[in-house]
mmCIF file with all atom_site columns, C-alpha atoms and ligand atoms in Angstrom:
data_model
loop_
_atom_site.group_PDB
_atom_site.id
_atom_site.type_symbol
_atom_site.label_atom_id
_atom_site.label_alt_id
_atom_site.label_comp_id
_atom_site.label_asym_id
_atom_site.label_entity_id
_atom_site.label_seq_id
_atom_site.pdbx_PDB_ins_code
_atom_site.Cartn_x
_atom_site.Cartn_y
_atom_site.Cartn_z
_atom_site.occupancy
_atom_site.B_iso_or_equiv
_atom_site.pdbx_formal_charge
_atom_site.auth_seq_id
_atom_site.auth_comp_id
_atom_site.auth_asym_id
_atom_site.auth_atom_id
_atom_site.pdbx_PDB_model_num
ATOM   1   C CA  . UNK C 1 1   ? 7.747  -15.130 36.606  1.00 0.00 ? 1   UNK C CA  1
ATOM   2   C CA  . UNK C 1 2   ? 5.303  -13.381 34.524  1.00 0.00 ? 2   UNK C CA  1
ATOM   3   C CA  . UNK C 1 3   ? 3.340  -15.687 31.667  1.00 0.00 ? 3   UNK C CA  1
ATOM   4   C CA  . UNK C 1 4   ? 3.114  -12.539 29.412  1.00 0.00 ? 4   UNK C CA  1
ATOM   5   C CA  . UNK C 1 5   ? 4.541  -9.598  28.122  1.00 0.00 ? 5   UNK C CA  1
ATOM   6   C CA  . UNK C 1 6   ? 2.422  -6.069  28.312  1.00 0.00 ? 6   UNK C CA  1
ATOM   7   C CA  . UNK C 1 7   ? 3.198  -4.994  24.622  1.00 0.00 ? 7   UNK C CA  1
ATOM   8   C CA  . UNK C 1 8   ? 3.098  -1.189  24.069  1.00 0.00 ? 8   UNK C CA  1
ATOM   9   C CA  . UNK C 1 9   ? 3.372  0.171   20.561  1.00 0.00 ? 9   UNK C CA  1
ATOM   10  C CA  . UNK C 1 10  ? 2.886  3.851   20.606  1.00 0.00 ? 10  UNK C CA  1
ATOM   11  C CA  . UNK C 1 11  ? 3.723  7.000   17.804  1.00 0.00 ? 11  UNK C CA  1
ATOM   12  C CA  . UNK C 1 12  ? 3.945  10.673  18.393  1.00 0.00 ? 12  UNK C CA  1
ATOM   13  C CA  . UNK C 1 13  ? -0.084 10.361  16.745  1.00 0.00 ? 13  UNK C CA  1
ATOM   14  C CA  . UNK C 1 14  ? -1.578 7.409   18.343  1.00 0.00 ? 14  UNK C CA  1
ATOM   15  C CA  . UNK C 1 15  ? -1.337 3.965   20.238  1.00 0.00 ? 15  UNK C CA  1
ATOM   16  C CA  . UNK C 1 16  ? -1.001 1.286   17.829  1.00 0.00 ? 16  UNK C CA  1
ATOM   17  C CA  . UNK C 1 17  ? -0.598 -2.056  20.303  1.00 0.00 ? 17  UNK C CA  1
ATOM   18  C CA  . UNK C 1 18  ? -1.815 -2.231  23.737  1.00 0.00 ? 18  UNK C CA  1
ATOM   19  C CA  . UNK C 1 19  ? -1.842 -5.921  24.627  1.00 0.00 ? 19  UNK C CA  1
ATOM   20  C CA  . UNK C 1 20  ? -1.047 -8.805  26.390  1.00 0.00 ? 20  UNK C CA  1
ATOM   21  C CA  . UNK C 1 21  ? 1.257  -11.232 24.227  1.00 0.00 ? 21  UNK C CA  1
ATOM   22  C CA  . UNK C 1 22  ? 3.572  -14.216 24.402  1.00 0.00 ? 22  UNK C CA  1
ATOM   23  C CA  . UNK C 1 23  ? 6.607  -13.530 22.679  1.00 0.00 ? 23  UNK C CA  1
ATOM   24  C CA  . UNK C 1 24  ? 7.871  -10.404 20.564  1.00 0.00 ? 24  UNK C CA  1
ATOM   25  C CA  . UNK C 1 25  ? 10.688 -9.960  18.034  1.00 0.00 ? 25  UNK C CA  1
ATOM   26  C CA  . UNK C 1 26  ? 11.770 -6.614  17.064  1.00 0.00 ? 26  UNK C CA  1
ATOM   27  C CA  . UNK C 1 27  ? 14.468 -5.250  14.420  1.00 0.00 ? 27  UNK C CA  1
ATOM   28  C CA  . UNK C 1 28  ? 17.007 -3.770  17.218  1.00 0.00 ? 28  UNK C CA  1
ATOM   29  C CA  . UNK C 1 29  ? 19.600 -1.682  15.433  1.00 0.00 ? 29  UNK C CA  1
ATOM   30  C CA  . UNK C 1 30  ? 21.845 -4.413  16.107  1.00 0.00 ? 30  UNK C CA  1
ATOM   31  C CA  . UNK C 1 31  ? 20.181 -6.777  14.782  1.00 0.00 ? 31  UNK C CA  1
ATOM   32  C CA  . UNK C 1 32  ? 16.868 -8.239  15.368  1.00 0.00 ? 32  UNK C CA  1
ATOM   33  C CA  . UNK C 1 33  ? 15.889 -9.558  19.211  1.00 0.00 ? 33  UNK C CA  1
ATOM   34  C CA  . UNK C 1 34  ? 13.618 -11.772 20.735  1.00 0.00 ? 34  UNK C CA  1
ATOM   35  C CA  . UNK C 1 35  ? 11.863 -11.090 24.105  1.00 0.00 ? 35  UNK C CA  1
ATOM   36  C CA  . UNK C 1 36  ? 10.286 -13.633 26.383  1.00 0.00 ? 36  UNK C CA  1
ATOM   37  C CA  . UNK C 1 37  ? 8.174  -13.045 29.911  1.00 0.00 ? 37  UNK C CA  1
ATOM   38  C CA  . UNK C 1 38  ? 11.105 -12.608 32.446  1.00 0.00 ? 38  UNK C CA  1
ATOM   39  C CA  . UNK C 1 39  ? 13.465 -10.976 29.787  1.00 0.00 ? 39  UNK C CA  1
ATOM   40  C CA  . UNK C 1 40  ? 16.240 -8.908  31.657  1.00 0.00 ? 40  UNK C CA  1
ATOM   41  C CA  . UNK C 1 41  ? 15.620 -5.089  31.292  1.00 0.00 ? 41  UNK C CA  1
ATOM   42  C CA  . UNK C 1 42  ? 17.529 -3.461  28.705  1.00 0.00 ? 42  UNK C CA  1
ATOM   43  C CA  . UNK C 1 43  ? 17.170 -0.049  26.422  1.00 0.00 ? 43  UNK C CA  1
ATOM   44  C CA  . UNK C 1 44  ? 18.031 -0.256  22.488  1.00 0.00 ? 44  UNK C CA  1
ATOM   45  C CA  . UNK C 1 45  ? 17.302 1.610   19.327  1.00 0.00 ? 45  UNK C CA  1
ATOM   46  C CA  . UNK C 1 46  ? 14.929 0.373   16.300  1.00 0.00 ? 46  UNK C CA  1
ATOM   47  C CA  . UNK C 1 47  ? 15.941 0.384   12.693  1.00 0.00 ? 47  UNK C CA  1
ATOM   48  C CA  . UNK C 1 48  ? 13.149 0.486   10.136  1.00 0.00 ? 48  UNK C CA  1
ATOM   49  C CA  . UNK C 1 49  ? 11.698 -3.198  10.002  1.00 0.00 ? 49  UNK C CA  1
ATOM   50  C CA  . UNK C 1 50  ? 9.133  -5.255  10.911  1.00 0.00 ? 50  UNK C CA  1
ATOM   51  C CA  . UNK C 1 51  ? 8.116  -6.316  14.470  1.00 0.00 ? 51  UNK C CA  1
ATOM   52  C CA  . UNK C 1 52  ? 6.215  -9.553  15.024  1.00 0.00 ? 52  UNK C CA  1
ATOM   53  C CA  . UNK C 1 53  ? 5.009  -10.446 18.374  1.00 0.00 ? 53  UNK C CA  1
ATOM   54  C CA  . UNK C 1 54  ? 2.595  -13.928 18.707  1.00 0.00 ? 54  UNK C CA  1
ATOM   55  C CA  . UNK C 1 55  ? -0.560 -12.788 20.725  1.00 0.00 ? 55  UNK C CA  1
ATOM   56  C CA  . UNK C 1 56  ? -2.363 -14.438 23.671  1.00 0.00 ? 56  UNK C CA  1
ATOM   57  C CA  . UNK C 1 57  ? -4.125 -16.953 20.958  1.00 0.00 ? 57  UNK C CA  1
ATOM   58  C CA  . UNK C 1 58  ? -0.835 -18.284 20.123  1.00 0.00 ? 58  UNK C CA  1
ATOM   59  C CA  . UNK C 1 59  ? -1.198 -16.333 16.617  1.00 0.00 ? 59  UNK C CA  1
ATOM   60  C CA  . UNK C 1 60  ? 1.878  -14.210 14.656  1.00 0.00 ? 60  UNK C CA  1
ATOM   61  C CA  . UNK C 1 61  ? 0.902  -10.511 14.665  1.00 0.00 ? 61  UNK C CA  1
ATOM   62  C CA  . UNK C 1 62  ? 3.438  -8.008  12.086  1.00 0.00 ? 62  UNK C CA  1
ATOM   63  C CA  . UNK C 1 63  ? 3.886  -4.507  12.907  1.00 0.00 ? 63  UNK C CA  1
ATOM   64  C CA  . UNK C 1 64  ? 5.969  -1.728  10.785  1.00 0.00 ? 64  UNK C CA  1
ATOM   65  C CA  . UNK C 1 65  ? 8.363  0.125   12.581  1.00 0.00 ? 65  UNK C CA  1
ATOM   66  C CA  . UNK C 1 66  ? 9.794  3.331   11.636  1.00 0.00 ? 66  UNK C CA  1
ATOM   67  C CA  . UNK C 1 67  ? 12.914 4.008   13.692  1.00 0.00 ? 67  UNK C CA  1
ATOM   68  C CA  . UNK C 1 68  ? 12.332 4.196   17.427  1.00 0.00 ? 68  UNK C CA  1
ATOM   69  C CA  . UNK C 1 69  ? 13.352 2.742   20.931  1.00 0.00 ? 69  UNK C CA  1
ATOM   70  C CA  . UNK C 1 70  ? 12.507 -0.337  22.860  1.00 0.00 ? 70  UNK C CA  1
ATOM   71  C CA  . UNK C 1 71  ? 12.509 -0.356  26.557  1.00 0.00 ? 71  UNK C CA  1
ATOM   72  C CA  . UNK C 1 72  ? 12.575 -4.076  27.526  1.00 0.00 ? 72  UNK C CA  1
ATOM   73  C CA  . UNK C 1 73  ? 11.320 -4.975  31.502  1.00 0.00 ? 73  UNK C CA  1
ATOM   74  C CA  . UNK C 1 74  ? 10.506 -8.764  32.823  1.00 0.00 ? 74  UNK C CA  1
ATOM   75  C CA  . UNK C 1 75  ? 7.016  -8.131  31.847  1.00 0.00 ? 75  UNK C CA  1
ATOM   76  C CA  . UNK C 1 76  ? 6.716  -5.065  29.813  1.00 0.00 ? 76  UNK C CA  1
ATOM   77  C CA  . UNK C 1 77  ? 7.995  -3.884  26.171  1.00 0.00 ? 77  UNK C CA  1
ATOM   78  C CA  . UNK C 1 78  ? 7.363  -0.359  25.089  1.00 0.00 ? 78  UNK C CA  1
ATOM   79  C CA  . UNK C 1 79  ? 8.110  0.614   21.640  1.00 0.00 ? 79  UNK C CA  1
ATOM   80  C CA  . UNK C 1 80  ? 8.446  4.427   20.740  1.00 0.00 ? 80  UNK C CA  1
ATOM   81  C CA  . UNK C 1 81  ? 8.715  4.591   17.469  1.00 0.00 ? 81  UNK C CA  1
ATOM   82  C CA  . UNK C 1 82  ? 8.374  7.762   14.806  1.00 0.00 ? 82  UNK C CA  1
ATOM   83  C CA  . UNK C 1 83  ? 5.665  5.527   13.066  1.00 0.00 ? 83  UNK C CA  1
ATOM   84  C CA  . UNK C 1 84  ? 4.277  1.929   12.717  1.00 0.00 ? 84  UNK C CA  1
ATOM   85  C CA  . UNK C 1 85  ? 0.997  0.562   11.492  1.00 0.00 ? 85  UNK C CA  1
ATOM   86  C CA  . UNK C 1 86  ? -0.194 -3.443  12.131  1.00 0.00 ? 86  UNK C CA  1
ATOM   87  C CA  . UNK C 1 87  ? 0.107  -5.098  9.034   1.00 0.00 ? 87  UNK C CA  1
ATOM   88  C CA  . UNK C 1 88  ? -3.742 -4.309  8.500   1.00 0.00 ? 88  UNK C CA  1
ATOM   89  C CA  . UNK C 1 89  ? -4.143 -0.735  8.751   1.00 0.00 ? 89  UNK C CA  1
ATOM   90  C CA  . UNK C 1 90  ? -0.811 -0.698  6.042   1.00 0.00 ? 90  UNK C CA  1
ATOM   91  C CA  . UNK C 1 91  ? -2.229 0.809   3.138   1.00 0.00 ? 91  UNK C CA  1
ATOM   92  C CA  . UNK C 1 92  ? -0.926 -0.662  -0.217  1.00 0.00 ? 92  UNK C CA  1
ATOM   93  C CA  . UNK C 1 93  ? -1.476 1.780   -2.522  1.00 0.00 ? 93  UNK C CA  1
ATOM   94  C CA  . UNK C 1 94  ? -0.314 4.397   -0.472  1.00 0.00 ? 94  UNK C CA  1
ATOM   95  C CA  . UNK C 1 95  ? 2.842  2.106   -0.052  1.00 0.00 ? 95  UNK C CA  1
ATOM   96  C CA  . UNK C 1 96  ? 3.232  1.527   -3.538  1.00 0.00 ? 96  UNK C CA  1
ATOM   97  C CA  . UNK C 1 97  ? 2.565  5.562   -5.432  1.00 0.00 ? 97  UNK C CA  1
ATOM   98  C CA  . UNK C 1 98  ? 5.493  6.319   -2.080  1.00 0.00 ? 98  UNK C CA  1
ATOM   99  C CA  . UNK C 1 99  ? 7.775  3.732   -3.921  1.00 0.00 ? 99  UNK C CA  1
ATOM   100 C CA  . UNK C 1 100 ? 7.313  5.718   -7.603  1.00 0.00 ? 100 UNK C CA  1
ATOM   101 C CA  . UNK C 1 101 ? 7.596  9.113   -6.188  1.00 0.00 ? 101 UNK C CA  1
ATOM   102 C CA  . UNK C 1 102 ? 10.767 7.874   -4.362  1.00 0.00 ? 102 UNK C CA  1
ATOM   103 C CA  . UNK C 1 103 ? 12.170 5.716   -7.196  1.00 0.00 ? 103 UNK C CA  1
ATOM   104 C CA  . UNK C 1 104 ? 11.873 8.767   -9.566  1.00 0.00 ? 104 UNK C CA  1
ATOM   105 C CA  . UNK C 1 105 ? 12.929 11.342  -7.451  1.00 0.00 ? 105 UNK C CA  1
ATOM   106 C CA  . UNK C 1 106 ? 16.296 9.432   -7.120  1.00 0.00 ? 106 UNK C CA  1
ATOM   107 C CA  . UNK C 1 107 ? 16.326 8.750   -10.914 1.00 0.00 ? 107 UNK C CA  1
ATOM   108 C CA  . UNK C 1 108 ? 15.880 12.406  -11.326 1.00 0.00 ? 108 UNK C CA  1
ATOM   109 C CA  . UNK C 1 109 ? 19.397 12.676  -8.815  1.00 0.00 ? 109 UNK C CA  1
ATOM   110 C CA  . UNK C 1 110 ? 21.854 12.619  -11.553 1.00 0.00 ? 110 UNK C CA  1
ATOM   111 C CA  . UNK C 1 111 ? 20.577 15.779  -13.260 1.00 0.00 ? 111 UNK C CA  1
ATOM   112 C CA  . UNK C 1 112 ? 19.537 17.804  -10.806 1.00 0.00 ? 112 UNK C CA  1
ATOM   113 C CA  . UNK C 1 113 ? 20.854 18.732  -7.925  1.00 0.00 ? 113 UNK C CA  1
ATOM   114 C CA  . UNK C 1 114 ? 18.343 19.774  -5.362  1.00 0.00 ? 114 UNK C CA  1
ATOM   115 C CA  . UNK C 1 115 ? 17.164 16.568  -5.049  1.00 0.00 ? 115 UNK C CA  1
ATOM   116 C CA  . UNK C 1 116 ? 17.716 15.375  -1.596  1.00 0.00 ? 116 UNK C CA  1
ATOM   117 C CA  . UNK C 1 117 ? 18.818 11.600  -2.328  1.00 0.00 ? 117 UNK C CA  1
ATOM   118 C CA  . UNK C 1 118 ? 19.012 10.211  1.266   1.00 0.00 ? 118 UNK C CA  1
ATOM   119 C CA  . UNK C 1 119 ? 15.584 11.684  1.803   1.00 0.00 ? 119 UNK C CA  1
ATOM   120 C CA  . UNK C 1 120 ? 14.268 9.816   -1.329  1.00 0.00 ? 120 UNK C CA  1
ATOM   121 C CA  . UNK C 1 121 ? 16.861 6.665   -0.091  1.00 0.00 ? 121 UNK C CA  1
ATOM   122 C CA  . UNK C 1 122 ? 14.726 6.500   3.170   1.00 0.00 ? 122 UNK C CA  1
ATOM   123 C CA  . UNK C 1 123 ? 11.208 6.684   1.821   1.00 0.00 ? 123 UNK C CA  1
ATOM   124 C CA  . UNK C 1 124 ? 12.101 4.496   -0.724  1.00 0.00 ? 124 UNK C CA  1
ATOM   125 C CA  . UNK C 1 125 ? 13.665 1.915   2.104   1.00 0.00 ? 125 UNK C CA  1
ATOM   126 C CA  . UNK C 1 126 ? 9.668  2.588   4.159   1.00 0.00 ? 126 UNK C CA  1
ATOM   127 C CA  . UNK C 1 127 ? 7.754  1.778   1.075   1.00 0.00 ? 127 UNK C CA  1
ATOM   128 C CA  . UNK C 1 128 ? 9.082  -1.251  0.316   1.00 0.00 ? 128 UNK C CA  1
ATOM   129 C CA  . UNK C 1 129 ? 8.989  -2.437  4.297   1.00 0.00 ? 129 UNK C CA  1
ATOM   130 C CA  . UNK C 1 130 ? 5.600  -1.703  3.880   1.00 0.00 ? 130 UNK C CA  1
ATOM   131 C CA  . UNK C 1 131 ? 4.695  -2.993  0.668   1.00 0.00 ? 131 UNK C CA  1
ATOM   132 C CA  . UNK C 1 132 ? 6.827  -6.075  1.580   1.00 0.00 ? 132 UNK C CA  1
ATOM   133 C CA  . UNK C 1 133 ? 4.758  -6.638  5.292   1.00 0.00 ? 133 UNK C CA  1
ATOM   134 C CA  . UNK C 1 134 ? 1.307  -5.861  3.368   1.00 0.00 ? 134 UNK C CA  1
ATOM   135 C CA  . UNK C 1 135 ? 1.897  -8.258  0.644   1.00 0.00 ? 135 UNK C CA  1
ATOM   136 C CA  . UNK C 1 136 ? 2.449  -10.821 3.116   1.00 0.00 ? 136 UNK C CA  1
ATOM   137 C CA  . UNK C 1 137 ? 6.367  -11.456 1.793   1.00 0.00 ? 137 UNK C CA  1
ATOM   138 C CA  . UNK C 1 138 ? 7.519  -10.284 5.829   1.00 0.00 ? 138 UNK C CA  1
ATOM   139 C CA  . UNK C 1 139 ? 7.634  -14.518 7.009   1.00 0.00 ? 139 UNK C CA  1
ATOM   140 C CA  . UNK C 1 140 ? 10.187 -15.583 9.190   1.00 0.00 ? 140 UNK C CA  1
HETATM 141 P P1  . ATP J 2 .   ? 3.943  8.844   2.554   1.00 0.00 ? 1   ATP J P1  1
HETATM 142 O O1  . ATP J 2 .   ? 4.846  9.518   1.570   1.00 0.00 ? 1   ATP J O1  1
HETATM 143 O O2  . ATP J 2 .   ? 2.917  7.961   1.926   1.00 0.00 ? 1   ATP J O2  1
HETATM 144 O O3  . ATP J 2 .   ? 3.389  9.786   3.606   1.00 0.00 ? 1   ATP J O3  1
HETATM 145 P P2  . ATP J 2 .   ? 5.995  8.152   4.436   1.00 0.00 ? 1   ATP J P2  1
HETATM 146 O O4  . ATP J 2 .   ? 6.927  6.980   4.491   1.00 0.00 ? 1   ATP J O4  1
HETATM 147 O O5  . ATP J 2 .   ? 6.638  9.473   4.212   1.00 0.00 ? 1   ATP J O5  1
HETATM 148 O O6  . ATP J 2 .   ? 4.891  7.817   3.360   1.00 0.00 ? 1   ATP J O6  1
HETATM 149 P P3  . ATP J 2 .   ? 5.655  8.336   7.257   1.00 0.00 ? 1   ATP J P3  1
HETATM 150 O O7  . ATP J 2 .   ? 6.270  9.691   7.438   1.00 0.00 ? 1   ATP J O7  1
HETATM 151 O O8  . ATP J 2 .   ? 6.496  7.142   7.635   1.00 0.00 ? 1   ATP J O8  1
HETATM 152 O O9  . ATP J 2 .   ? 5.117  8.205   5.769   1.00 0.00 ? 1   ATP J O9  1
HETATM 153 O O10 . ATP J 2 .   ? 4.279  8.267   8.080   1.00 0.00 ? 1   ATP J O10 1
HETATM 154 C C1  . ATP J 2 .   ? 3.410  9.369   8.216   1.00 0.00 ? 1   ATP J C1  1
HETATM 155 C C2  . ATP J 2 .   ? 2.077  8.858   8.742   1.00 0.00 ? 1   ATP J C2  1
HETATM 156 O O11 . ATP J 2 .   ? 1.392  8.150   7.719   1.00 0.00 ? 1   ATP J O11 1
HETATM 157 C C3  . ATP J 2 .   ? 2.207  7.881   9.900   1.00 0.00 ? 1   ATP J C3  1
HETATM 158 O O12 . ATP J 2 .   ? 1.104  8.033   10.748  1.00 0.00 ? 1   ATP J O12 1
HETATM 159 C C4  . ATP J 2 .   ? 2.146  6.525   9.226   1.00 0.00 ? 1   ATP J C4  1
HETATM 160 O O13 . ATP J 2 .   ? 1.669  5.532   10.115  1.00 0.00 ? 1   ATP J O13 1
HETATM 161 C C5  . ATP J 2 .   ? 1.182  6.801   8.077   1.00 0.00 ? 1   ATP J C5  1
HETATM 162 N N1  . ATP J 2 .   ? 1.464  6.000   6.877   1.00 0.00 ? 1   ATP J N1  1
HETATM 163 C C6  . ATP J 2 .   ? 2.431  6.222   5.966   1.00 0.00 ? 1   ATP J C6  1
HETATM 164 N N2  . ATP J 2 .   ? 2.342  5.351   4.950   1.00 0.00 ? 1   ATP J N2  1
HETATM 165 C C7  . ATP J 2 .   ? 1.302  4.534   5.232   1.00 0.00 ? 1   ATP J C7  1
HETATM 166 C C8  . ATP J 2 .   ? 0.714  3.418   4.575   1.00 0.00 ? 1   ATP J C8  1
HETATM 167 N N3  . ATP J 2 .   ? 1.172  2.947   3.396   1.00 0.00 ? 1   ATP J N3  1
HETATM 168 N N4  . ATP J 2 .   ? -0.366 2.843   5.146   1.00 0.00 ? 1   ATP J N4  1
HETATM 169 C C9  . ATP J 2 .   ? -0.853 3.284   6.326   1.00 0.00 ? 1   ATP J C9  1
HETATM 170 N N5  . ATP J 2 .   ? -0.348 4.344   6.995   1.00 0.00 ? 1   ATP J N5  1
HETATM 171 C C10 . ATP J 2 .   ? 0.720  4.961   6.459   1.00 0.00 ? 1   ATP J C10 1
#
C-alpha cells in the first residue's frame, strides 16, 4: 500500500496544491471525509468549506474550497473546485470589504427588489469561510 496520497488542488485559473501528503479531510457535501493512503476510490461533490490535509512534515495545511468535486483513488485525491486559495494566499481584507458589500446588499433586500439575495447569501457564506480560515478560527 501506498505511504502517501498525491494531493491535487486545481481551479479553472491555476493549480493551487500539487503534493505529496499524509492524510486529507475535505467538506464532502455530505458531510466532511477523511482520506488515508489505500482509501477505496470513490467520486463526491464539495460544499464550500475548508480542506485540511497534514503534509509530508507531519504539519496541518488549510485550504478554501469553493464548491467542486473530489475524485478519491488508493493513492491519489484530485480536487476540482470553482476556487480555493491555501490559507496564505487568503487575502483578509479582500475577505472582509466581500462580507460588507454582501451584508448590505442583503440589508438593502427588503426594499428593493432587484437585489439578488441568494447571490448576496453565497458571497456572504465565502467571506466569512475565508475570513474565518485566515483568522486562524478554521481548528479542528
Ligand atoms: P470577491 O467579491 O472578493 O471577488 P468572491 O467570493 O466573489 O469574492 P470568488 O468568485 O470565489 O470571489 O473568486 C474569484 C477569484 O478570486 C478566485 O481566483 C479566488 O481564488 C480569488 N479570491 C476571492 N477572494 C479572495 C480572497 N479574499 N483572497 C484571495 N483570493 C481571493
Amino acid at each position: 500500500m501506498a505511504a502517501s496520497i498525491k494531493l491535487e488542488i486545481v481551479t479553472p485559473e491555476r493549480v493551487v496544491v500539487d503534493e505529496s501528503v499524509r492524510t486529507v479531510v475535505a467538506p464532502g457535501l455530505l458531510g466532511e471525509f477523511g482520506v488515508l493512503p489505500g482509501h477505496t476510490s470513490f467520486l463526491t461533490a464539495l460544499k464550500l468549506g475548508a480542506l485540511r490535509y497534514e503534509n509530508s512534515s507531519g504539519k496541518t495545511c488549510y485550504v478554501f474550497i469553493r464548491e467542486g468535486f473530489a475524485e478519491v483513488l488508493p493513492d491519489k485525491v484530485t480536487i476540482l473546485a470553482e476556487a480555493a486559495e491555501r490559507r496564505k494566499d487568503i487575502d483578509l481584507a479582500r475577505a472582509e470589504a466581500a462580507y460588507q458589500r454582501a451584508k448590505e446588499r442583503m440589508e438593502r433586500k427588503s426594499r428593493e427588489a432587484e437585489v439578488d439575495f441568494a447571490r448576496a447569501r453565497a458571497a456572504l457564506s465565502r467571506s466569512i469561510q475565508r475570513i474565518r480560515l485566515a483568522s486562524g478560527e478554521e481548528r479542528h
